[in-house]
CSV table of C-alpha atoms in Angstrom, one decimal:
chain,number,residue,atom,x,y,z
R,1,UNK,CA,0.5,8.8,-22.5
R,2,UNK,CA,2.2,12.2,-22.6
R,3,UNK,CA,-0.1,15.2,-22.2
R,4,UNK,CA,0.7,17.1,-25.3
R,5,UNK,CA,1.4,20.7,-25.2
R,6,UNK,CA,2.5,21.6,-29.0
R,7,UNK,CA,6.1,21.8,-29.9
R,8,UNK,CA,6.4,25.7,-29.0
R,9,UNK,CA,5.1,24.4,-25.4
R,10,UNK,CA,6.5,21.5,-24.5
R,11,UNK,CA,5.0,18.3,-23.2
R,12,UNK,CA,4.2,17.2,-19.6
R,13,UNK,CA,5.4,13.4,-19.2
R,14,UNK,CA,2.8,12.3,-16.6
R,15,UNK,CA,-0.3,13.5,-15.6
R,16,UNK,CA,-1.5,12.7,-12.0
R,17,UNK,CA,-5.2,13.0,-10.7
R,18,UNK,CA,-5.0,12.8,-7.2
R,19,UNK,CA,-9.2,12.7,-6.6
R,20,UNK,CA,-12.3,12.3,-8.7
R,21,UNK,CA,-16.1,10.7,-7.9
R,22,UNK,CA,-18.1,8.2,-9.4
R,23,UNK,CA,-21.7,6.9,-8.4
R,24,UNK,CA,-20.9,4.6,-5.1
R,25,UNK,CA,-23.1,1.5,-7.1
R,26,UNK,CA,-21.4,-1.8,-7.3
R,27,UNK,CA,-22.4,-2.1,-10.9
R,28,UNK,CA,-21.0,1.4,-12.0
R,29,UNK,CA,-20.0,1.9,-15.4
R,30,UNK,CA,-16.7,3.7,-15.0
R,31,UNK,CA,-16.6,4.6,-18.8
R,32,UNK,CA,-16.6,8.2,-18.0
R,33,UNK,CA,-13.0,8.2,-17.3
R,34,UNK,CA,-12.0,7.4,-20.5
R,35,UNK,CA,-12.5,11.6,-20.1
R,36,UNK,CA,-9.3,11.7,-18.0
R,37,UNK,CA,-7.8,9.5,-20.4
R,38,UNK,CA,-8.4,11.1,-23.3
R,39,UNK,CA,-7.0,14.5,-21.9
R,40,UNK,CA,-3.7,13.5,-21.3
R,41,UNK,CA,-4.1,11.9,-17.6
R,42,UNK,CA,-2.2,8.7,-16.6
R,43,UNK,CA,-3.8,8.5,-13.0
R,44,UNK,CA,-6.7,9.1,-11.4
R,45,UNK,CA,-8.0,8.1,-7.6
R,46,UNK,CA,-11.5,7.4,-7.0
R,47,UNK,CA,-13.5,7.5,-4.1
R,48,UNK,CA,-14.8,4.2,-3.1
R,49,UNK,CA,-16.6,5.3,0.5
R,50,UNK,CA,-17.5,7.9,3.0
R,51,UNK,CA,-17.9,8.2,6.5
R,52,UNK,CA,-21.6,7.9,5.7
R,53,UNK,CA,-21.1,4.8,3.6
R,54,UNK,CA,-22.1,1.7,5.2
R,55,UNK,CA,-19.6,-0.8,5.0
R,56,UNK,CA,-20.8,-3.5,2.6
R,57,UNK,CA,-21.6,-0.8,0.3
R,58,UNK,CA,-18.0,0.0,0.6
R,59,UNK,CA,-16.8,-3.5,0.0
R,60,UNK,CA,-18.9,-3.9,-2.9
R,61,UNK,CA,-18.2,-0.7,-4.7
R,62,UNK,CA,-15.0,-2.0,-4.6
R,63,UNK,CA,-15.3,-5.5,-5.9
R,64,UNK,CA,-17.5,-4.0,-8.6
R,65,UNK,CA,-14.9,-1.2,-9.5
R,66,UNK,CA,-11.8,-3.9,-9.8
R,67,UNK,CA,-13.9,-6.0,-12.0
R,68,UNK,CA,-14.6,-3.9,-14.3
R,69,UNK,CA,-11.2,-2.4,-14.9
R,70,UNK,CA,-10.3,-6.0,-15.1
R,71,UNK,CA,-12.7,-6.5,-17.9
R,72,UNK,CA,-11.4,-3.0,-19.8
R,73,UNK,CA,-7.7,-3.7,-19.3
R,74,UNK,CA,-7.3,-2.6,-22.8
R,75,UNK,CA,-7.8,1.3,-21.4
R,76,UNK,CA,-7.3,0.9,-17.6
R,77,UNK,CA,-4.9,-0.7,-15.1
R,78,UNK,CA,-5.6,-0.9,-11.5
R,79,UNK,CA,-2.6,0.4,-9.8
R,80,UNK,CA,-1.1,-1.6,-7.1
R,81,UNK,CA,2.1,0.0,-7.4
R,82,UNK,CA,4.2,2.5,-9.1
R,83,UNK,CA,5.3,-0.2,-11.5
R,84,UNK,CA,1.6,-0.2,-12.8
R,85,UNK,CA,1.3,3.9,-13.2
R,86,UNK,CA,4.7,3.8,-15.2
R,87,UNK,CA,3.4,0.7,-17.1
R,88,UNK,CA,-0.3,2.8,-18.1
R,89,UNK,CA,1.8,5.9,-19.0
R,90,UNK,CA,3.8,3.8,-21.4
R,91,UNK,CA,1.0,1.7,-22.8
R,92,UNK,CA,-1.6,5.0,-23.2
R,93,UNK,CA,-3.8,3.8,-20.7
R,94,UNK,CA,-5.5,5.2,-17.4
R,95,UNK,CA,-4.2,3.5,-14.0
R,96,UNK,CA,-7.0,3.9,-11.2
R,97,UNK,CA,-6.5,3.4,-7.7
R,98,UNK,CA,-8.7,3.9,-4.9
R,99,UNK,CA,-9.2,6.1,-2.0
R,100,UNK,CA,-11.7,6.3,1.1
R,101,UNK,CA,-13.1,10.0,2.4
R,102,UNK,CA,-13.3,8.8,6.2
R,103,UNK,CA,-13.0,6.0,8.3
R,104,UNK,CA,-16.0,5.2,9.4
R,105,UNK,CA,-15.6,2.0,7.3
R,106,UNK,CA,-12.9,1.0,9.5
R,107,UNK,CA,-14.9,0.3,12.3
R,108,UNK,CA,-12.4,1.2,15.0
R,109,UNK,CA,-10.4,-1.8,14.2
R,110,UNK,CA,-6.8,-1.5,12.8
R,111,UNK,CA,-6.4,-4.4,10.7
R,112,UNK,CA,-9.4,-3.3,8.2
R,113,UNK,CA,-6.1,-0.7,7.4
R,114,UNK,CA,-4.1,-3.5,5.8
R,115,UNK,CA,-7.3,-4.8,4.3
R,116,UNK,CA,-8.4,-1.8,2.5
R,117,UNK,CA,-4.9,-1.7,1.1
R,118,UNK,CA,-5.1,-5.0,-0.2
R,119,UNK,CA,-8.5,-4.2,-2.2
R,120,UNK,CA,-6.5,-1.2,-4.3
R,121,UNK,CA,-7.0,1.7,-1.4
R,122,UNK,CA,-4.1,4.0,-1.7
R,123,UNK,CA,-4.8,7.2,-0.1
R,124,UNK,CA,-7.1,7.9,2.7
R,125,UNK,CA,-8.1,11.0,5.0
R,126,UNK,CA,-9.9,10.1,8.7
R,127,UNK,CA,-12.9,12.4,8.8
R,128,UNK,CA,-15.1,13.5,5.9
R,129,UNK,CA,-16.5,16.8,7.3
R,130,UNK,CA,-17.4,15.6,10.6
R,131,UNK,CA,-16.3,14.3,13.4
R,132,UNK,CA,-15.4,10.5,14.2
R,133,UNK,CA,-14.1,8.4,16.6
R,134,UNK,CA,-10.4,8.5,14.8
R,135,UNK,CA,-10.7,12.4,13.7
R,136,UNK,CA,-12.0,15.8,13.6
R,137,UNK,CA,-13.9,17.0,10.6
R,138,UNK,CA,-13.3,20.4,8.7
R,139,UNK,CA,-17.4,20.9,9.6
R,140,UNK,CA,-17.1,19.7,13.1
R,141,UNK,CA,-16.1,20.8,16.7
R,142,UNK,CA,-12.5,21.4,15.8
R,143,UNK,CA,-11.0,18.4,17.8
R,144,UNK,CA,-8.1,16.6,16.3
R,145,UNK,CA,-7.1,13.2,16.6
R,146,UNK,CA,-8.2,10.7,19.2
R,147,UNK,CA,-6.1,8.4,20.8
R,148,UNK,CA,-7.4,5.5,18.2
R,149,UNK,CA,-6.6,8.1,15.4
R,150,UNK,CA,-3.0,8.4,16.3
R,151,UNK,CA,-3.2,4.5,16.1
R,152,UNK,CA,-4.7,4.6,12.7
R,153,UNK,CA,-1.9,7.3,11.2
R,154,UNK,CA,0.6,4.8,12.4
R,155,UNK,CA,-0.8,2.0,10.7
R,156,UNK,CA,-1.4,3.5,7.6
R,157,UNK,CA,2.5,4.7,7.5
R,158,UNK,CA,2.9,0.9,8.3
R,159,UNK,CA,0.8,-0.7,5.4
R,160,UNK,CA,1.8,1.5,2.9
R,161,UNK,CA,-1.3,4.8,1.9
R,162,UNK,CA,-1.0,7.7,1.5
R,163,UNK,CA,-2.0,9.5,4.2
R,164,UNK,CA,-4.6,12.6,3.5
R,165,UNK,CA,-5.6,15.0,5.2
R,166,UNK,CA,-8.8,16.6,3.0
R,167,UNK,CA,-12.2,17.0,4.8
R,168,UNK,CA,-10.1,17.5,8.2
R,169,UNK,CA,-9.8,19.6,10.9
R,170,UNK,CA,-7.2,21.9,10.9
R,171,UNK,CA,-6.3,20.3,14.6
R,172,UNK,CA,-7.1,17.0,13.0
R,173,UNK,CA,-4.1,17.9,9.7
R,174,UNK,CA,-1.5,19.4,11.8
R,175,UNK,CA,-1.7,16.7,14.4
R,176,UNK,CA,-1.4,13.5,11.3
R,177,UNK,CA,1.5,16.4,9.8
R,178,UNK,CA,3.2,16.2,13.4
R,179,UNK,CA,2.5,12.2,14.1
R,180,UNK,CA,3.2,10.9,10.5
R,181,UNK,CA,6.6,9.6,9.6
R,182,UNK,CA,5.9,9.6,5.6
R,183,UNK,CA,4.8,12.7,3.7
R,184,UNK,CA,1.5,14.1,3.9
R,185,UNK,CA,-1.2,15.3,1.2
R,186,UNK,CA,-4.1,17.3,0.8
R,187,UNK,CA,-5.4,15.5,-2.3
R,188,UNK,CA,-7.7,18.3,-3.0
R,189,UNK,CA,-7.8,21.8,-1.0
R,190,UNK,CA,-7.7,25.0,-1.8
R,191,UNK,CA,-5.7,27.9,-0.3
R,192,UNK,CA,-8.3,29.7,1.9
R,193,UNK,CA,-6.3,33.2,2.0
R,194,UNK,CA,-7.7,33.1,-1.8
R,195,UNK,CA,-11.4,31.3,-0.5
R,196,UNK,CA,-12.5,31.3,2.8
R,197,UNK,CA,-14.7,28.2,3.2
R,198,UNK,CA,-14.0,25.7,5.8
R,199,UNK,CA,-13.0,23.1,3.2
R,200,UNK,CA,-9.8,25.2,2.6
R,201,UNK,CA,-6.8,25.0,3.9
R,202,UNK,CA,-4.6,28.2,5.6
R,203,UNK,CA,-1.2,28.9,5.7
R,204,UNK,CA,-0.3,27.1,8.4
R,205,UNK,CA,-1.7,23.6,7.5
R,206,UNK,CA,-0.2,24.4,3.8
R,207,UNK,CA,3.5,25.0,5.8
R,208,UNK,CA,3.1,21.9,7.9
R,209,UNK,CA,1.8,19.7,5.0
R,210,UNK,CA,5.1,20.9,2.8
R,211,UNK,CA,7.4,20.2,6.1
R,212,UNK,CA,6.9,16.8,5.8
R,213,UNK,CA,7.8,16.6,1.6
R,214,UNK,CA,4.1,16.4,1.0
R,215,UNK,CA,1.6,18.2,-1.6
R,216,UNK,CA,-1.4,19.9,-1.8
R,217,UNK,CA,-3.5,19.1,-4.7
R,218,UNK,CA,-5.6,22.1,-6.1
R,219,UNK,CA,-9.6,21.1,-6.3
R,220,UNK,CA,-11.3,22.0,-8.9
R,221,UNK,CA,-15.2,22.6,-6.7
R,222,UNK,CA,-16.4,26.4,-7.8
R,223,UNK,CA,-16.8,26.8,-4.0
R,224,UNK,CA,-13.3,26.5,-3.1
R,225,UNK,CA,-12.2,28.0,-5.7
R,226,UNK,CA,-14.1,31.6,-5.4
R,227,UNK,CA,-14.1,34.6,-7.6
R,228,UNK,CA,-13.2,33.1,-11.4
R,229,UNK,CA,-15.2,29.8,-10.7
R,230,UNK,CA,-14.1,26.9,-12.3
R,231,UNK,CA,-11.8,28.7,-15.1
R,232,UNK,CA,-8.5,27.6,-15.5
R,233,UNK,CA,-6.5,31.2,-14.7
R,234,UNK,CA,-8.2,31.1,-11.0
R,235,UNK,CA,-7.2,27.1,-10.5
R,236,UNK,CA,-3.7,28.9,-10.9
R,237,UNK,CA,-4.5,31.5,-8.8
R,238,UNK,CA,-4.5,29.0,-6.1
R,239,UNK,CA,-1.5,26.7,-7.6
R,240,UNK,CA,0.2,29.9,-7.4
R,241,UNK,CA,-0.7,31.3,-4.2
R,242,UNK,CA,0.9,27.9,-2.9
R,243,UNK,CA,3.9,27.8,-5.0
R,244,UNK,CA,4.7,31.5,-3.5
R,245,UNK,CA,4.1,30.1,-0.3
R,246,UNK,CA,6.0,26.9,-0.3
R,247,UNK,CA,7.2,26.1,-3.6
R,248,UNK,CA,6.0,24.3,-6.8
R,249,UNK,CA,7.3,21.1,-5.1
R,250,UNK,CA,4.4,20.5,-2.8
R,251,UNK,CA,1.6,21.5,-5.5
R,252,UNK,CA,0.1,19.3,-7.2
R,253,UNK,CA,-3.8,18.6,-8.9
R,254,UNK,CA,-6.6,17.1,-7.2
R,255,UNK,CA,-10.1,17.8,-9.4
R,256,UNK,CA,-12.5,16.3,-7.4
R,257,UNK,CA,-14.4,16.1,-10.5
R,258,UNK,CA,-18.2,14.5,-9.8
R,259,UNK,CA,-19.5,12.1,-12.6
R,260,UNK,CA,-23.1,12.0,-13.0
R,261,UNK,CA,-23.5,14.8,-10.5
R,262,UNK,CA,-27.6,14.0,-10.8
R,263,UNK,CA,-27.3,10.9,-9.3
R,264,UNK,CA,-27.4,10.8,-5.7
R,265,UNK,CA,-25.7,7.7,-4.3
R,266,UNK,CA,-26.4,8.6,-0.6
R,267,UNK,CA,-27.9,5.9,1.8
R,268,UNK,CA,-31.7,5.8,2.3
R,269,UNK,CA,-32.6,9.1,5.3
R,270,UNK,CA,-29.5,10.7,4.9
R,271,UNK,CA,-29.8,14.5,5.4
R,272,UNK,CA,-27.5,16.2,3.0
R,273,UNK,CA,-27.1,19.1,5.5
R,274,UNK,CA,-26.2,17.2,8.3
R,275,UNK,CA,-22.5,16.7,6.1
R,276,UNK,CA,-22.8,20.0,4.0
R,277,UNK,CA,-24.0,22.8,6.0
R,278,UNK,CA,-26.1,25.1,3.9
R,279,UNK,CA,-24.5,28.5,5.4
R,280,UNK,CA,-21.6,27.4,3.0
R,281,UNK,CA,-23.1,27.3,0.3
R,282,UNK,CA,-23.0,23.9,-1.3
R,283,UNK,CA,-24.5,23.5,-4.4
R,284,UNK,CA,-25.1,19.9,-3.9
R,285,UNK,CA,-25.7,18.1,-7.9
R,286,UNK,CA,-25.6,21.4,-9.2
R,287,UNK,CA,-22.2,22.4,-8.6
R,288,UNK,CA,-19.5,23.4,-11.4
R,289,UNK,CA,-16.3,21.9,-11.4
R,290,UNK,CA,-13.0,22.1,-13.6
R,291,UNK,CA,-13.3,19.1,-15.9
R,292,UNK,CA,-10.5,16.7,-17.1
R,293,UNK,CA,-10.5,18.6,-20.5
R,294,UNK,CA,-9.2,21.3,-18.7
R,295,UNK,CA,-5.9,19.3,-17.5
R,296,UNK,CA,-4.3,20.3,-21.1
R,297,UNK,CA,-5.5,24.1,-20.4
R,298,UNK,CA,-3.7,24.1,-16.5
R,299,UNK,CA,-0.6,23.0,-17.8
R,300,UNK,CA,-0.3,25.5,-21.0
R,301,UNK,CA,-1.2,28.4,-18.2
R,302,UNK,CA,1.3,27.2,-16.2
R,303,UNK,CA,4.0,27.5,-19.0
R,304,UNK,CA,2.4,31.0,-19.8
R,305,UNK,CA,2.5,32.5,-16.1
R,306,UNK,CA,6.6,31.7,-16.5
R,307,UNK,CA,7.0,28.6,-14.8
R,308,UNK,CA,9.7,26.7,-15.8
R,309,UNK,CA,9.4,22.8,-17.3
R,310,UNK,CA,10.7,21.2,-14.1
R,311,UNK,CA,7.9,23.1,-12.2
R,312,UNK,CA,5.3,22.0,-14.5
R,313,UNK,CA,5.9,18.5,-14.4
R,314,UNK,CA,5.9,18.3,-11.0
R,315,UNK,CA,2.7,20.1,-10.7
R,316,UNK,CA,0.8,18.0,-13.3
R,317,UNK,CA,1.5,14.4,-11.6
R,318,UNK,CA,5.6,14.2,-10.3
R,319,UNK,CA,5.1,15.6,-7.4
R,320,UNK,CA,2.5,13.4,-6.0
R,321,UNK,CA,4.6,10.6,-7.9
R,322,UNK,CA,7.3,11.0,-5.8
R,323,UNK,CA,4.7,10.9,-3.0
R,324,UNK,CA,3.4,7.9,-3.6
R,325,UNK,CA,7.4,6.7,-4.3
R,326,UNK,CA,7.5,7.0,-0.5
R,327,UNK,CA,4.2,6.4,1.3
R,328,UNK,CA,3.1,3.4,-1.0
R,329,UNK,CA,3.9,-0.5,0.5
R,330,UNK,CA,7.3,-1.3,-0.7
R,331,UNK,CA,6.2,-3.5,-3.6
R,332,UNK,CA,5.1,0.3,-4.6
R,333,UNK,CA,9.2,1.1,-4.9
R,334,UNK,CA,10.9,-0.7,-7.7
């Protein structure tokens, strides 16, 4: 599907989500992204686990989540490889792939990384806000990678993820920017010159993240966003801000759109501070976030603020295309 613009605007020729959420429930309906679908999108990741996800709910979010889109191939592909992105964006439907927020569910053991590939995880960062035995989290002491966590980069380069950075440490994303021999993402942070909140990013992580050919997909959380809120001229506030800084080449989108944002999926005693700190003001199931009906709104901006058609297709999906072109297991590369 081609994300129409009108004839006087042009037309974006693939449309790549690079984050989204779902209830973590074996038995979720994932209907709602017929949303993304219907607004032009031809990808979309979706979380599948965090670091506070016990394992066998992991696994079983994600048997649940390939059998349905088994079941609704009619609208959705699950995409193994590039070949199966190219082959929804022909056909009009949605490929979905999946990514983990952590890696907790690892369990310190390197060949769950090959595993997790096999069961449709593309993309995965090593701490979700806190602080792990792999990583440092964007909430936590600051450390970077351990010893174990330099293992884990490797192997992921090795088995073919992407390799993200989100949720880090800034120690934690310059040290898997150093250590990585593929390209880099943040699949969704925001420039924190424009937003200081620790879930940001600052110059420095946005320069080492570009040095390696990666991208940094814009979120579309009001609280990373700041003054403007979820409107579409400040998500390309910060798509601009990063353009200026290191060209349109490593931007890319990254929504982090929540469905069902009232229901709380989070294991049984789990304090919600403990991995959001209330002095930064998350407003946990309440929170307003750009929506995929907005997609068609980010690109006409884009065309508006004078960037040229190259630009905007790489911003709307080609950039993290040719991401995944790279990083993805060679079955990824025909």
């Amino acid at each position: 599907m081609t994300l129409k613009l009108g004839a006087e605007h042009g037309s974006v020729p693939l449309v790549w989500d690079a984050h989204c959420c779902v209830p973590l429930l074996p038995d979720q309906d994932l209907a709602h992204l017929e949303r993304h679908r219907k607004a032009g999108a031809n990808f979309v990741s979706i979380n599948v686990g965090m670091d506070f996800t016990p394992l066998a709910q992991v696994v079983r979010v994600i048997a649940g989540f390939r059998a349905w889109i088994t079941r609704h191939s009619e609208g959705f592909i699950l995409a193994e490889n590039i070949d199966d992105v190219l082959l929804a964006k022909t056909t009009g439907r949605l490929s979905i792939a999946f990514d983990l927020e952590g890696s907790a569910m690892l369990q310190d053991d390197l060949a769950m990384v090959r595993l997790f590939c096999d069961l449709g995880v593309r993309q995965i960062h090593l701490a979700y806000n806190r602080d792990n035995s792999i990583a440092g989290g964007c909430h936590g002491s600051g450390s970077g990678l351990t010893a174990l966590g330099r293992a884990v980069v490797r192997e992921i380069n090795a088995v073919g993820m992407m390799m993200d950075c989100s949720h880090s440490s800034k120690r934690t994303s310059l040290d898997i920017a150093e250590l990585s021999t593929k390209p880099v993402v943040f699949s969704h942070s925001n420039a924190r010159a424009l937003q200081d909140h620790p879930r940001n990013i600052d110059d420095e992580q946005i320069r080492a993240c570009a040095a390696t050919d990666g991208v940094i997909g814009i979120c579309g959380i009001s609280e990373f966003l700041g003054v403007g809120g979820t409107s579409t001229a400040n998500v390309v506030r910060h798509i601009d801000y990063v353009s200026q800084l290191v060209g349109s080449r490593h931007v890319g989108l990254g929504l982090d759109y929540v469905f069902n944002q009232q229901h709380s999926d989070l294991p049984t005693g789990l304090d919600p501070h403990d991995w959001w700190p209330p002095a930064y003001e998350y407003r946990l199931a309440t929170g307003e976030i750009v929506t995929p009906e907005q997609l068609p709104e980010i690109a006409a901006a884009l065309r508006a603020r004078g960037y040229v058609q190259h630009d905007i297709e790489g911003i709307m999906g080609g950039n993290f295309l040719r991401v995944a072109r790279t990083t993805w297991s060679e079955t990824s590369k025909n």
